[in-house]
Short mmCIF file of C-alpha atoms and ligand atoms in Angstrom, two decimals:
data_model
loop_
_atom_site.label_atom_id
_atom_site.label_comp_id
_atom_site.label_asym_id
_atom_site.label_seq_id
_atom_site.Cartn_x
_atom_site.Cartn_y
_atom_site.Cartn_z
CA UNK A 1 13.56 13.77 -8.17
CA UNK A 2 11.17 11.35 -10.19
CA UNK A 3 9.35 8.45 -8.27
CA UNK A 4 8.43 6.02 -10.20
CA UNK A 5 4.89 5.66 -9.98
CA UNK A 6 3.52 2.72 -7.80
CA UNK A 7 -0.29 0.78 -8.53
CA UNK A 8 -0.98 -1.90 -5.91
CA UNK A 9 -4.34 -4.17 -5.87
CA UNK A 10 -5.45 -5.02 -2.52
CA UNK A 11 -7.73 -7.76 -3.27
CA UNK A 12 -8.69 -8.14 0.88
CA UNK A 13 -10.44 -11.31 1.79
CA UNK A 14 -12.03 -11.16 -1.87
CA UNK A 15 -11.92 -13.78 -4.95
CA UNK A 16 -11.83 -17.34 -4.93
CA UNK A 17 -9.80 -19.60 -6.70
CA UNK A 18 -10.42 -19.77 -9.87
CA UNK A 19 -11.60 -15.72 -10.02
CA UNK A 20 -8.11 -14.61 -8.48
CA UNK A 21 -6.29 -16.78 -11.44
CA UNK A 22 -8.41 -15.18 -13.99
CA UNK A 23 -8.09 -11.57 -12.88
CA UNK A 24 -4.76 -11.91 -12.41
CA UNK A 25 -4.25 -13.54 -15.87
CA UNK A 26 -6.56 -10.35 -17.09
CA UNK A 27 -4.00 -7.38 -15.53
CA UNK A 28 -0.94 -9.43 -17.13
CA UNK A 29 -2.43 -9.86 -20.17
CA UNK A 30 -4.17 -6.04 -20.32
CA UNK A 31 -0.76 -4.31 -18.87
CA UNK A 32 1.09 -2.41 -21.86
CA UNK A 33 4.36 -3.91 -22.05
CA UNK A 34 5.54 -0.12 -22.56
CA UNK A 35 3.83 0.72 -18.74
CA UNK A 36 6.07 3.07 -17.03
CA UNK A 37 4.40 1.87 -13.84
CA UNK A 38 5.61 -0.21 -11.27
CA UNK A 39 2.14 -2.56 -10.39
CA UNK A 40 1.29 -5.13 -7.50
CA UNK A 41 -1.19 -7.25 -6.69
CA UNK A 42 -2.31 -8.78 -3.15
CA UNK A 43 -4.61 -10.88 -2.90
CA UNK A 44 -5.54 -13.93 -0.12
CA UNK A 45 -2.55 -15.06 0.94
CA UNK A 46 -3.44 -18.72 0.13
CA UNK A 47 -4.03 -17.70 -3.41
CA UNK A 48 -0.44 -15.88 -3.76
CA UNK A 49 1.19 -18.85 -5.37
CA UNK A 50 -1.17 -19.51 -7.98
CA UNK A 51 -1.21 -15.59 -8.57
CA UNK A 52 2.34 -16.40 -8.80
CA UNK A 53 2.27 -18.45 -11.06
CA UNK A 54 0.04 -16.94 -13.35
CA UNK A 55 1.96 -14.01 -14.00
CA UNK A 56 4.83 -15.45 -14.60
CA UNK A 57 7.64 -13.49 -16.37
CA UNK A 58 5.44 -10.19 -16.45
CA UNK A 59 6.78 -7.04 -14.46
CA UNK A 60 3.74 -7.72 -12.20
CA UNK A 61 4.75 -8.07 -8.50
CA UNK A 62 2.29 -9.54 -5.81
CA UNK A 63 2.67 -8.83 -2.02
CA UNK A 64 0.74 -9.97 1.38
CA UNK A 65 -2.00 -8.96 2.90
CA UNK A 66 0.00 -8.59 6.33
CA UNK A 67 2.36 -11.06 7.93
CA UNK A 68 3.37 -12.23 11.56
CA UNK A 69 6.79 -10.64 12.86
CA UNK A 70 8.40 -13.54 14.21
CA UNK A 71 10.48 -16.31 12.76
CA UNK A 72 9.05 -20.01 12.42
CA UNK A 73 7.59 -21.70 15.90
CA UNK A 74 4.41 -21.70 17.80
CA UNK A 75 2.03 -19.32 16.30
CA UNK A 76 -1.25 -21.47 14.97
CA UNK A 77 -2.81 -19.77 11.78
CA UNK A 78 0.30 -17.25 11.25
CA UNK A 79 2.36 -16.81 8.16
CA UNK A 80 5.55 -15.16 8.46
CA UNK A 81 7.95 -13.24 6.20
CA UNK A 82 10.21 -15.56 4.70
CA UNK A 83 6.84 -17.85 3.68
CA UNK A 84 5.64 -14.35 1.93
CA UNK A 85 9.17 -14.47 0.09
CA UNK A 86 9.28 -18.56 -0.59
CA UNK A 87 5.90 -18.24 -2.32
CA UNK A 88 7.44 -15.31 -4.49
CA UNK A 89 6.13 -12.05 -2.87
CA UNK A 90 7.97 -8.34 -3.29
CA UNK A 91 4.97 -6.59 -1.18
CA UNK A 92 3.73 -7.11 1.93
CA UNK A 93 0.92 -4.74 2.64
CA UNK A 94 1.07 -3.45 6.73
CA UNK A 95 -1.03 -1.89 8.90
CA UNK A 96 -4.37 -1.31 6.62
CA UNK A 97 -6.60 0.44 8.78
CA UNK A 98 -8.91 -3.26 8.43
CA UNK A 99 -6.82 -4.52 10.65
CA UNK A 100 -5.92 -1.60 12.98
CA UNK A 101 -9.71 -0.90 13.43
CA UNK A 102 -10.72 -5.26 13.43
CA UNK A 103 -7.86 -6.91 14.44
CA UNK A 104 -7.00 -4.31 16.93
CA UNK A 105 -2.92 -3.70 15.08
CA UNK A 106 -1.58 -0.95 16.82
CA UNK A 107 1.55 1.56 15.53
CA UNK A 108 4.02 -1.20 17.36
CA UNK A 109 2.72 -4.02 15.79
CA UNK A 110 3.20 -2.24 12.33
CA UNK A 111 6.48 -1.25 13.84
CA UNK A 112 7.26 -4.99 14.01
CA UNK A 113 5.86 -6.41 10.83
CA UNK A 114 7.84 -3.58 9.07
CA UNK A 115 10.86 -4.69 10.53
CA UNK A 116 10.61 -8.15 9.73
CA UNK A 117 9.23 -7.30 6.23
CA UNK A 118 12.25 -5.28 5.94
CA UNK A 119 14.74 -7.94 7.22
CA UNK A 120 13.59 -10.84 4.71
CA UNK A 121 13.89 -8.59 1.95
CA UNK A 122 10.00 -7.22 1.52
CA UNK A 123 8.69 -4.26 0.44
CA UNK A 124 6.50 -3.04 2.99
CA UNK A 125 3.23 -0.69 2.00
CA UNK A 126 2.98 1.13 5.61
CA UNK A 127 -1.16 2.71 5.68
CA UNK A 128 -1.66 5.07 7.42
CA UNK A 129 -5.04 7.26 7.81
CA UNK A 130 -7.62 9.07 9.98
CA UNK A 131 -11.44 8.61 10.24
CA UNK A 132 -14.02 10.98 9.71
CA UNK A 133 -14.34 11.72 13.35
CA UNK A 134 -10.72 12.92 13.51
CA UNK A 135 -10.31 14.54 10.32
CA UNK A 136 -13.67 16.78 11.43
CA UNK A 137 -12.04 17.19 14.45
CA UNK A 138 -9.14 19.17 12.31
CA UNK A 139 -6.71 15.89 13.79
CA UNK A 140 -5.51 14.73 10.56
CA UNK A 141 -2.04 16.06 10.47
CA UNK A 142 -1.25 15.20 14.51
CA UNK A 143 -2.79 11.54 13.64
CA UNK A 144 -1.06 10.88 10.59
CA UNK A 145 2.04 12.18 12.66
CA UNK A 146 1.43 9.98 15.54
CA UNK A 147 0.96 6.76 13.06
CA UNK A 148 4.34 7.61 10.84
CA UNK A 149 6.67 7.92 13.97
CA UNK A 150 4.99 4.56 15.83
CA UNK A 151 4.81 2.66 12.77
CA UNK A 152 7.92 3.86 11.12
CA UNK A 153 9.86 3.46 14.87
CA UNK A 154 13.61 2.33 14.64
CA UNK A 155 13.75 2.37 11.01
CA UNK A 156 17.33 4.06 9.73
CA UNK A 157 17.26 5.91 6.82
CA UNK A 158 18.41 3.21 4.77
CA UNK A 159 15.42 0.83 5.75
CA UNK A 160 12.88 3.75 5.71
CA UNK A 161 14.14 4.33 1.82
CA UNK A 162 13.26 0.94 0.63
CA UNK A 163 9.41 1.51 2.33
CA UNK A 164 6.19 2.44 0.66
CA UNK A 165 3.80 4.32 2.23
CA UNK A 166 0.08 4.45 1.19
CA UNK A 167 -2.15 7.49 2.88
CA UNK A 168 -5.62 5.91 3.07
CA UNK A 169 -8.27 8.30 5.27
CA UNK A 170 -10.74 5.42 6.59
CA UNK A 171 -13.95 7.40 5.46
CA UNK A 172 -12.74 7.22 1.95
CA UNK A 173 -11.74 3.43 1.90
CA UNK A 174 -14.74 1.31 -0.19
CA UNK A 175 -17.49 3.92 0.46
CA UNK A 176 -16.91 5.72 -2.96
CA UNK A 177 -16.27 9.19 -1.60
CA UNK A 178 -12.32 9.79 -2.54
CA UNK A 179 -10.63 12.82 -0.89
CA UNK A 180 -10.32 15.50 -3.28
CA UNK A 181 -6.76 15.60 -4.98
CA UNK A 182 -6.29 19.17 -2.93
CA UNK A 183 -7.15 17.14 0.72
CA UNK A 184 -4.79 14.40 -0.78
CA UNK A 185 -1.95 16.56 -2.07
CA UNK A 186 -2.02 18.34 1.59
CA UNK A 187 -1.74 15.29 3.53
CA UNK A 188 0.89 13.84 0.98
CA UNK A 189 3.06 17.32 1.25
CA UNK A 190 2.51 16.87 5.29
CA UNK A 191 3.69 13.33 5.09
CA UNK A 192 6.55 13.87 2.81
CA UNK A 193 7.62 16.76 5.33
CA UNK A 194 7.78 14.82 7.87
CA UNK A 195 9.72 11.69 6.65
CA UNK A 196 12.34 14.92 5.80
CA UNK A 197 12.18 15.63 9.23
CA UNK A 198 12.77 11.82 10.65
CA UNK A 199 15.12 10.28 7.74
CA UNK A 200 16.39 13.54 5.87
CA UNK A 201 15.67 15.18 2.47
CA UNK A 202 17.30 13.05 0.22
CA UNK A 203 15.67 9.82 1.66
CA UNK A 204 12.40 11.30 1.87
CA UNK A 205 12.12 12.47 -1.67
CA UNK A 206 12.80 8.83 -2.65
CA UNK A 207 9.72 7.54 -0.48
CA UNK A 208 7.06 6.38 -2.40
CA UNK A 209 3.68 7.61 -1.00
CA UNK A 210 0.19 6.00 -2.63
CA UNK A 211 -2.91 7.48 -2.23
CA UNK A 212 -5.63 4.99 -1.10
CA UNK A 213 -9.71 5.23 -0.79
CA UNK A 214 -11.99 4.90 -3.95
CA UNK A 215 -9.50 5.33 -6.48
CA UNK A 216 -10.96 4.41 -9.81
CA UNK A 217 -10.12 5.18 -13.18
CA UNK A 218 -12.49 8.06 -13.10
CA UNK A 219 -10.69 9.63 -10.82
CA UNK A 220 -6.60 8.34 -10.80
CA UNK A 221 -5.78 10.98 -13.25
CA UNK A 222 -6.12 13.63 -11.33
CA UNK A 223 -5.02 12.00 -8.40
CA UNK A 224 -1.99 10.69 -9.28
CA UNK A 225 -1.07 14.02 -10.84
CA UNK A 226 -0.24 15.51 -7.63
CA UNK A 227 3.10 16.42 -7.04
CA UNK A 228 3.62 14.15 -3.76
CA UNK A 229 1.09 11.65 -4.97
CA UNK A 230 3.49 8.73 -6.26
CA UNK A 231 0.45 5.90 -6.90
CA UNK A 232 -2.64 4.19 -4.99
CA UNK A 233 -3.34 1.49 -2.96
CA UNK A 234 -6.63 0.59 -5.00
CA UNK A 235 -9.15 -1.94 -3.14
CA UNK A 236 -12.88 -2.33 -4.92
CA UNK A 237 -11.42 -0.90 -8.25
CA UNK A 238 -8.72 -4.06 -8.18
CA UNK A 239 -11.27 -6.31 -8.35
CA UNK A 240 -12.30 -5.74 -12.15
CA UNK A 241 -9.52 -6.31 -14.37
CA UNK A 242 -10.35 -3.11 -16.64
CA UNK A 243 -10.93 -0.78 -13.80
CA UNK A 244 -7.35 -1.45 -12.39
CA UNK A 245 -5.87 -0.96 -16.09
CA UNK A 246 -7.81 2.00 -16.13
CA UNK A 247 -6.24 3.42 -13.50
CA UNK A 248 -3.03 2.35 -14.25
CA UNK A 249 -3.23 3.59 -17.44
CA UNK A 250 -3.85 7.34 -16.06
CA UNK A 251 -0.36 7.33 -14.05
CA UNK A 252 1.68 9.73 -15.31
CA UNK A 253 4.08 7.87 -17.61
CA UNK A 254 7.24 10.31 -17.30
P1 PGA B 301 -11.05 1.00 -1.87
O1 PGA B 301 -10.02 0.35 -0.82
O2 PGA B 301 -10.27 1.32 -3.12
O3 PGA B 301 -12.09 -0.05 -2.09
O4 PGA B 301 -11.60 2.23 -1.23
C1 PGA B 301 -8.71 0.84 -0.68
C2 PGA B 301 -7.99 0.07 0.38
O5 PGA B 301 -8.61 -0.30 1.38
O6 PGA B 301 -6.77 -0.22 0.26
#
């Protein structure tokens, strides 16, 4: 079955103002109105609305960085779903291994933003991804594993078909070594086995999975290429307006 391919920008705690207006007004402007691809951009959440606002009837969605599971109330410095979907977000990105390895997020936080995501009608990007140590220590598989089931936990098939997954290994993410579309591919086929196993075949050829860590237009080609490869989660590349066309530009178009 064909899965439409998937290009998000995570812009992470980069771009001010006036830059995140521009760029954005760069990728609307640059996108071919003929793009088969769906595309997404996240930047700082207090710049969503005027990323917004910029792209303003173009197919270009824009999504959160991460959001706090919980409905309005107490919770100083928080933003929650429903603010993600009043300032006109499709995306929320979860569980980016930033804030897993910084903010300490474990597989039951995710668990819970996903949910809530979910619930106010978000798309949630679900990372997932080992680090060096553990993929030398032949642990990828059982730690990807571990991470789908926790973060994925108490999702139905029905809520786990409207997710997005994005397989980012942590020693690939802004250091400019990408795994090779083989090591991707694997992980990808691993993954996609796996959701079978959870949430059934039909549901889990549906799942979008992105590949994450250095993509640039260099290498998306080949990347996204991949049979269970269905787009990227692109960080440093996002930044530069013609680097993230690039890249979208060598998704397969069918
Ligand atoms: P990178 O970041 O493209 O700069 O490696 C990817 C990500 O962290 O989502």
């Amino acid at each position: 079955m064909s899965r439409r391919t998937f290009v998000a920008g995570n812009w992470k705690m980069n771009t001010r103002a006036d830059a995140a207006v521009a760029l954005a007004g760069a990728v609307r402007d640059g996108l071919p109105s003929d793009s088969r691809c769906e595309v997404a951009l996240c930047p700082p959440s207090l710049y969503l609305h005027a990323v917004r606002q910029t792209l303003g009837d173009s197919p270009i969605g824009v999504g959160g960085q991460n959001l706090y599971p919980e409905a309005d109330g107490a919770f100083t410095g928080e933003i929650n779903a429903a603010m993600l979907v009043d300032v006109g977000c499709r995306y929320v990105i979860l569980g980016h291994s930033e804030r897993r390895q910084l903010m300490g997020e474990t597989d039951q936080d995710v668990a819970s933003k996903c949910r809530a995501a979910l619930d106010a009608g978000l798309t949630p990007i679900v990372c997932i991804g080992e680090t060096l140590e553990q993929r030398e220590a032949e642990m990828t598989n059982s730690v990807v594993d571990s991470q789908i089931r926790g973060s994925l936990h108490g999702l139905s098939p029905e809520d786990a078909a409207r997710i997005v997954l994005a397989y980012e290994p942590v020693w690939a993410i802004g250091t400019g070594r990408t795994a090779t579309p083989e090591q991707a591919e694997a992980v990808h086929a691993f993954i996609r086995a796996l959701l079978g196993e959870l949430f059934g075949e039909a549901v889990a050829n549906q799942i979008r999975i992105q590949y994450g860590g250095s993509v640039k237009p260099g290498n998306a080609a080949e990347l996204l290429g991949q049979p269970n490869i269905d787009g990227a989660l692109v960080g440093g590349a996002s930044l530069k307006a013609e680097d993230f066309l690039g890249i979208i530009a060598a998704a397969p178009q069918s």
